[in-house]
PDB file of C-alpha atoms in Angstrom:
ATOM      1  CA  MET P   1      -9.341 -11.981  21.389  1.00  0.00           C
ATOM      2  CA  THR P   2      -6.516 -10.803  23.692  1.00  0.00           C
ATOM      3  CA  GLU P   3      -4.048 -12.954  21.857  1.00  0.00           C
ATOM      4  CA  LEU P   4      -5.102 -11.165  18.609  1.00  0.00           C
ATOM      5  CA  LEU P   5      -4.827  -7.649  20.180  1.00  0.00           C
ATOM      6  CA  PRO P   6      -0.906  -7.456  19.322  1.00  0.00           C
ATOM      7  CA  LEU P   7      -1.716  -8.528  15.749  1.00  0.00           C
ATOM      8  CA  MET P   8      -4.427  -6.045  15.379  1.00  0.00           C
ATOM      9  CA  SER P   9      -2.352  -3.293  16.803  1.00  0.00           C
ATOM     10  CA  TYR P  10       0.547  -3.975  14.436  1.00  0.00           C
ATOM     11  CA  CYS P  11      -1.799  -4.122  11.470  1.00  0.00           C
ATOM     12  CA  LEU P  12      -3.410  -0.920  12.621  1.00  0.00           C
ATOM     13  CA  VAL P  13      -0.070   0.954  12.794  1.00  0.00           C
ATOM     14  CA  MET P  14       1.147  -0.471   9.372  1.00  0.00           C
ATOM     15  CA  SER P  15      -2.122   0.280   7.664  1.00  0.00           C
ATOM     16  CA  ALA P  16      -2.893   3.669   9.027  1.00  0.00           C
ATOM     17  CA  THR P  17       0.567   5.368   8.750  1.00  0.00           C
ATOM     18  CA  PRO P  18       1.737   6.999   5.512  1.00  0.00           C
ATOM     19  CA  GLY P  19       3.114   4.753   2.897  1.00  0.00           C
ATOM     20  CA  PRO P  20       2.850   3.940  -0.884  1.00  0.00           C
ATOM     21  CA  ASN P  21      -0.611   2.595  -0.600  1.00  0.00           C
ATOM     22  CA  ASN P  22      -2.183   5.363   1.319  1.00  0.00           C
ATOM     23  CA  VAL P  23      -0.614   8.080  -0.668  1.00  0.00           C
ATOM     24  CA  MET P  24      -1.869   6.341  -3.635  1.00  0.00           C
ATOM     25  CA  LEU P  25      -5.315   6.211  -2.126  1.00  0.00           C
ATOM     26  CA  ALA P  26      -5.353   9.867  -1.084  1.00  0.00           C
ATOM     27  CA  ALA P  27      -4.391  10.965  -4.620  1.00  0.00           C
ATOM     28  CA  THR P  28      -7.035   8.649  -6.100  1.00  0.00           C
ATOM     29  CA  GLY P  29      -9.649   9.864  -3.686  1.00  0.00           C
ATOM     30  CA  ALA P  30      -8.848  13.425  -4.387  1.00  0.00           C
ATOM     31  CA  ASN P  31      -8.673  12.926  -8.275  1.00  0.00           C
ATOM     32  CA  PHE P  32     -11.550  10.392  -8.781  1.00  0.00           C
ATOM     33  CA  GLY P  33     -13.626  10.394  -5.646  1.00  0.00           C
ATOM     34  CA  GLY P  34     -14.799   7.596  -3.387  1.00  0.00           C
ATOM     35  CA  ARG P  35     -16.078   5.365  -6.205  1.00  0.00           C
ATOM     36  CA  GLY P  36     -12.847   5.826  -8.123  1.00  0.00           C
ATOM     37  CA  ALA P  37     -10.862   4.770  -5.027  1.00  0.00           C
ATOM     38  CA  LEU P  38     -12.923   1.657  -4.240  1.00  0.00           C
ATOM     39  CA  PRO P  39     -11.229  -0.533  -6.657  1.00  0.00           C
ATOM     40  CA  ALA P  40      -7.840   0.412  -5.304  1.00  0.00           C
ATOM     41  CA  ILE P  41      -8.953  -0.233  -1.761  1.00  0.00           C
ATOM     42  CA  LEU P  42     -10.167  -3.625  -2.560  1.00  0.00           C
ATOM     43  CA  GLY P  43      -7.149  -4.488  -4.772  1.00  0.00           C
ATOM     44  CA  ILE P  44      -4.706  -3.383  -2.027  1.00  0.00           C
ATOM     45  CA  GLN P  45      -6.549  -5.702   0.458  1.00  0.00           C
ATOM     46  CA  ALA P  46      -6.691  -8.636  -1.985  1.00  0.00           C
ATOM     47  CA  GLY P  47      -2.987  -8.299  -2.702  1.00  0.00           C
ATOM     48  CA  MET P  48      -2.011  -8.008   0.972  1.00  0.00           C
ATOM     49  CA  PHE P  49      -4.259 -10.938   1.819  1.00  0.00           C
ATOM     50  CA  ALA P  50      -2.345 -13.118  -1.003  1.00  0.00           C
ATOM     51  CA  GLN P  51       1.052 -11.842   0.122  1.00  0.00           C
ATOM     52  CA  THR P  52       0.439 -12.639   3.805  1.00  0.00           C
ATOM     53  CA  MET P  53      -0.805 -16.143   2.956  1.00  0.00           C
ATOM     54  CA  LEU P  54       2.246 -16.689   0.746  1.00  0.00           C
ATOM     55  CA  MET P  55       4.660 -15.478   3.525  1.00  0.00           C
ATOM     56  CA  CYS P  56       2.892 -17.891   5.979  1.00  0.00           C
ATOM     57  CA  ALA P  57       3.286 -20.652   3.529  1.00  0.00           C
ATOM     58  CA  GLY P  58       7.017 -20.376   3.733  1.00  0.00           C
ATOM     59  CA  LEU P  59       7.893 -17.819   0.957  1.00  0.00           C
ATOM     60  CA  GLY P  60       9.818 -15.784   3.806  1.00  0.00           C
ATOM     61  CA  SER P  61      12.232 -18.574   4.013  1.00  0.00           C
ATOM     62  CA  VAL P  62      13.429 -17.530   0.458  1.00  0.00           C
ATOM     63  CA  PHE P  63      14.540 -14.068   1.914  1.00  0.00           C
ATOM     64  CA  VAL P  64      16.334 -15.700   4.758  1.00  0.00           C
ATOM     65  CA  ALA P  65      18.222 -18.173   2.298  1.00  0.00           C
ATOM     66  CA  TYR P  66      18.815 -15.544  -0.359  1.00  0.00           C
ATOM     67  CA  PRO P  67      19.166 -12.054   1.241  1.00  0.00           C
ATOM     68  CA  LEU P  68      20.061 -10.645  -2.229  1.00  0.00           C
ATOM     69  CA  ALA P  69      16.390 -11.521  -3.289  1.00  0.00           C
ATOM     70  CA  GLN P  70      15.147  -9.123  -0.598  1.00  0.00           C
ATOM     71  CA  GLN P  71      17.622  -6.316  -1.729  1.00  0.00           C
ATOM     72  CA  VAL P  72      16.508  -6.630  -5.444  1.00  0.00           C
ATOM     73  CA  LEU P  73      12.908  -6.484  -4.364  1.00  0.00           C
ATOM     74  CA  ARG P  74      13.581  -3.469  -2.249  1.00  0.00           C
ATOM     75  CA  VAL P  75      15.354  -1.577  -5.150  1.00  0.00           C
ATOM     76  CA  ALA P  76      12.651  -2.626  -7.684  1.00  0.00           C
ATOM     77  CA  GLY P  77       9.898  -1.464  -5.297  1.00  0.00           C
ATOM     78  CA  SER P  78      11.612   1.773  -4.820  1.00  0.00           C
ATOM     79  CA  LEU P  79      12.194   2.325  -8.563  1.00  0.00           C
ATOM     80  CA  TYR P  80       8.510   1.552  -9.079  1.00  0.00           C
ATOM     81  CA  LEU P  81       7.509   4.250  -6.501  1.00  0.00           C
ATOM     82  CA  VAL P  82       9.627   6.796  -8.482  1.00  0.00           C
ATOM     83  CA  TYR P  83       7.885   5.672 -11.693  1.00  0.00           C
ATOM     84  CA  LEU P  84       4.485   6.198  -9.990  1.00  0.00           C
ATOM     85  CA  ALA P  85       5.581   9.552  -8.757  1.00  0.00           C
ATOM     86  CA  TRP P  86       6.502  10.529 -12.236  1.00  0.00           C
ATOM     87  CA  LYS P  87       3.361   9.413 -13.543  1.00  0.00           C
ATOM     88  CA  LEU P  88       1.295  11.184 -10.860  1.00  0.00           C
ATOM     89  CA  SER P  89       3.052  14.452 -10.913  1.00  0.00           C
ATOM     90  CA  GLY P  90       3.551  14.527 -14.779  1.00  0.00           C
ATOM     91  CA  ALA P  91      -0.069  14.021 -15.552  1.00  0.00           C
ATOM     92  CA  ALA P  92      -1.890  16.867 -17.398  1.00  0.00           C
ATOM     93  CA  VAL P  93      -4.852  17.785 -15.096  1.00  0.00           C
ATOM     94  CA  GLY P  94      -8.132  17.791 -16.980  1.00  0.00           C
ATOM     95  CA  GLY P  95      -6.345  17.115 -20.328  1.00  0.00           C
ATOM     96  CA  ALA P  96      -6.315  14.216 -22.716  1.00  0.00           C
ATOM     97  CA  GLN P  97      -3.612  12.781 -20.632  1.00  0.00           C
ATOM     98  CA  ALA P  98      -5.114  13.071 -17.201  1.00  0.00           C
ATOM     99  CA  PRO P  99      -4.279  10.376 -14.910  1.00  0.00           C
ATOM    100  CA  LYS P 100      -6.666   7.147 -14.678  1.00  0.00           C
ATOM    101  CA  ALA P 101      -7.831   5.752 -11.403  1.00  0.00           C
ATOM    102  CA  VAL P 102      -5.903   3.020 -10.135  1.00  0.00           C
ATOM    103  CA  SER P 103      -7.716  -0.410 -11.037  1.00  0.00           C
ATOM    104  CA  PHE P 104      -8.145  -3.374  -8.692  1.00  0.00           C
ATOM    105  CA  ALA P 105      -5.708  -5.442 -10.556  1.00  0.00           C
ATOM    106  CA  GLN P 106      -2.989  -2.545 -10.511  1.00  0.00           C
ATOM    107  CA  ALA P 107      -3.502  -1.931  -6.835  1.00  0.00           C
ATOM    108  CA  ALA P 108      -3.262  -5.809  -5.985  1.00  0.00           C
ATOM    109  CA  THR P 109      -0.220  -6.288  -8.326  1.00  0.00           C
ATOM    110  CA  PHE P 110       1.553  -3.212  -6.726  1.00  0.00           C
ATOM    111  CA  GLN P 111       1.820  -5.158  -3.475  1.00  0.00           C
ATOM    112  CA  ALA P 112       4.322  -7.268  -4.934  1.00  0.00           C
ATOM    113  CA  LEU P 113       6.631  -4.262  -5.385  1.00  0.00           C
ATOM    114  CA  ASN P 114       5.513  -2.372  -2.384  1.00  0.00           C
ATOM    115  CA  PRO P 115       8.336  -2.565   0.243  1.00  0.00           C
ATOM    116  CA  LYS P 116       6.101  -1.489   3.133  1.00  0.00           C
ATOM    117  CA  SER P 117       3.565  -4.378   2.137  1.00  0.00           C
ATOM    118  CA  TRP P 118       6.631  -6.887   2.248  1.00  0.00           C
ATOM    119  CA  VAL P 119       7.638  -5.623   5.708  1.00  0.00           C
ATOM    120  CA  LYS P 120       4.112  -6.314   7.047  1.00  0.00           C
ATOM    121  CA  ALA P 121       3.746  -9.621   5.490  1.00  0.00           C
ATOM    122  CA  ILE P 122       7.141 -10.891   6.690  1.00  0.00           C
ATOM    123  CA  THR P 123       6.625  -9.459  10.153  1.00  0.00           C
ATOM    124  CA  VAL P 124       3.046 -10.923  10.450  1.00  0.00           C
ATOM    125  CA  ALA P 125       4.264 -14.325   9.161  1.00  0.00           C
ATOM    126  CA  SER P 126       7.291 -14.503  11.482  1.00  0.00           C
ATOM    127  CA  VAL P 127       6.043 -12.762  14.586  1.00  0.00           C
ATOM    128  CA  PHE P 128       2.176 -13.335  14.617  1.00  0.00           C
ATOM    129  CA  MET P 129       1.609 -16.704  13.035  1.00  0.00           C
ATOM    130  CA  PRO P 130      -0.068 -18.923  15.579  1.00  0.00           C
ATOM    131  CA  ALA P 131       2.170 -21.906  16.738  1.00  0.00           C
ATOM    132  CA  GLY P 132       0.760 -25.311  17.220  1.00  0.00           C
ATOM    133  CA  HIS P 133      -2.284 -24.978  14.856  1.00  0.00           C
ATOM    134  CA  ASN P 134      -2.985 -25.926  11.372  1.00  0.00           C
ATOM    135  CA  PRO P 135      -0.739 -23.779   9.418  1.00  0.00           C
ATOM    136  CA  PHE P 136      -3.293 -23.006   6.704  1.00  0.00           C
ATOM    137  CA  ALA P 137      -5.781 -22.054   9.477  1.00  0.00           C
ATOM    138  CA  GLY P 138      -3.335 -19.817  11.092  1.00  0.00           C
ATOM    139  CA  ALA P 139      -2.289 -18.048   7.783  1.00  0.00           C
ATOM    140  CA  LEU P 140      -5.986 -17.525   7.056  1.00  0.00           C
ATOM    141  CA  LEU P 141      -6.581 -16.062  10.541  1.00  0.00           C
ATOM    142  CA  VAL P 142      -3.545 -13.621  10.406  1.00  0.00           C
ATOM    143  CA  ALA P 143      -4.400 -12.617   6.849  1.00  0.00           C
ATOM    144  CA  ALA P 144      -7.892 -12.121   7.494  1.00  0.00           C
ATOM    145  CA  VAL P 145      -7.254  -9.967  10.675  1.00  0.00           C
ATOM    146  CA  GLY P 146      -4.925  -7.873   8.425  1.00  0.00           C
ATOM    147  CA  THR P 147      -7.618  -7.253   5.951  1.00  0.00           C
ATOM    148  CA  LEU P 148     -10.202  -6.489   8.566  1.00  0.00           C
ATOM    149  CA  VAL P 149      -7.987  -3.960  10.211  1.00  0.00           C
ATOM    150  CA  GLY P 150      -6.501  -2.616   6.949  1.00  0.00           C
ATOM    151  CA  MET P 151      -9.629  -1.996   5.038  1.00  0.00           C
ATOM    152  CA  PRO P 152     -11.031   0.843   7.101  1.00  0.00           C
ATOM    153  CA  CYS P 153      -7.481   2.326   7.408  1.00  0.00           C
ATOM    154  CA  ASN P 154      -7.176   2.357   3.630  1.00  0.00           C
ATOM    155  CA  ALA P 155     -10.687   3.768   3.333  1.00  0.00           C
ATOM    156  CA  MET P 156      -9.749   6.586   5.687  1.00  0.00           C
ATOM    157  CA  TRP P 157      -6.834   7.807   3.328  1.00  0.00           C
ATOM    158  CA  ALA P 158      -9.191   7.571   0.263  1.00  0.00           C
ATOM    159  CA  LEU P 159     -11.800   9.636   2.217  1.00  0.00           C
ATOM    160  CA  PHE P 160      -9.210  12.179   3.165  1.00  0.00           C
ATOM    161  CA  GLY P 161      -8.626  12.554  -0.597  1.00  0.00           C
ATOM    162  CA  VAL P 162     -12.286  12.755  -1.304  1.00  0.00           C
ATOM    163  CA  SER P 163     -12.645  15.379   1.535  1.00  0.00           C
ATOM    164  CA  ILE P 164     -10.027  17.834   0.089  1.00  0.00           C
ATOM    165  CA  ARG P 165     -11.347  17.232  -3.564  1.00  0.00           C
ATOM    166  CA  ARG P 166     -13.397  20.387  -3.463  1.00  0.00           C
ATOM    167  CA  LEU P 167     -10.381  22.428  -2.795  1.00  0.00           C
ATOM    168  CA  LEU P 168      -8.635  21.052  -5.932  1.00  0.00           C
ATOM    169  CA  THR P 169     -11.334  22.209  -8.500  1.00  0.00           C
ATOM    170  CA  ASP P 170      -8.821  24.788  -9.799  1.00  0.00           C
ATOM    171  CA  PRO P 171      -6.306  22.901 -12.172  1.00  0.00           C
ATOM    172  CA  ARG P 172      -3.317  24.533 -10.711  1.00  0.00           C
ATOM    173  CA  LYS P 173      -4.199  23.510  -7.158  1.00  0.00           C
ATOM    174  CA  GLN P 174      -4.832  19.953  -8.280  1.00  0.00           C
ATOM    175  CA  ARG P 175      -1.463  19.960 -10.139  1.00  0.00           C
ATOM    176  CA  VAL P 176       0.382  21.307  -7.001  1.00  0.00           C
ATOM    177  CA  PHE P 177      -1.442  18.357  -5.006  1.00  0.00           C
ATOM    178  CA  ASN P 178      -0.458  15.841  -7.543  1.00  0.00           C
ATOM    179  CA  LEU P 179       3.249  17.083  -7.405  1.00  0.00           C
ATOM    180  CA  THR P 180       3.173  16.990  -3.672  1.00  0.00           C
ATOM    181  CA  MET P 181       1.928  13.329  -3.682  1.00  0.00           C
ATOM    182  CA  GLY P 182       4.499  12.483  -6.255  1.00  0.00           C
ATOM    183  CA  ALA P 183       7.236  14.045  -4.167  1.00  0.00           C
ATOM    184  CA  THR P 184       5.947  11.975  -1.216  1.00  0.00           C
ATOM    185  CA  LEU P 185       6.326   8.828  -3.075  1.00  0.00           C
ATOM    186  CA  VAL P 186       9.870   9.795  -4.016  1.00  0.00           C
ATOM    187  CA  VAL P 187      10.751  10.300  -0.421  1.00  0.00           C
ATOM    188  CA  LEU P 188       9.186   6.992   0.458  1.00  0.00           C
ATOM    189  CA  ALA P 189      11.188   5.328  -2.155  1.00  0.00           C
ATOM    190  CA  VAL P 190      14.482   6.784  -0.785  1.00  0.00           C
ATOM    191  CA  MET P 191      13.564   5.747   2.749  1.00  0.00           C
ATOM    192  CA  PHE P 192      12.974   2.082   1.521  1.00  0.00           C
ATOM    193  CA  LEU P 193      16.387   2.110   0.008  1.00  0.00           C
ATOM    194  CA  ARG P 194      18.068   2.915   3.160  1.00  0.00           C
TER     195      ARG P 194
END
């Protein structure tokens, strides 16, 4: 257990701090409640689990061999964050074009473009992958720890959104909230481009 503590601490910091997933979960919780956010929470964890397994299996060596691939991914991820911000902040609250809750598949797929998810998966695979063990078992272990630590952190952000939901019953307040969450995503996109 003491050998897992650094991995657990890293996963806690990466999962609990603000990032694209957590902003998306707070907005989803605020707009759609806890049930509406559950598919996104599960999708994020499934996507992160698969991403970590792939990195542990050697996908990270592609980024070492082709640094341009990592840059392209960073730019694509940042552009996608700007697109999500535009969708979130441009949605007509309560109208026919009101935003829809993020689905399991959308949240899982989003991990492929989420720069923070890539940083986490690359670090877990390169720093915390147990040496001298069966590679599949080691990958399974670090991916499972990431999921066990990440799930409650993601739920916390969704519950934050749920907790402020009653404050957003006025469409104008909900619009301001969605604009704020959209602006946060744009700031994160700019930070990832640095």
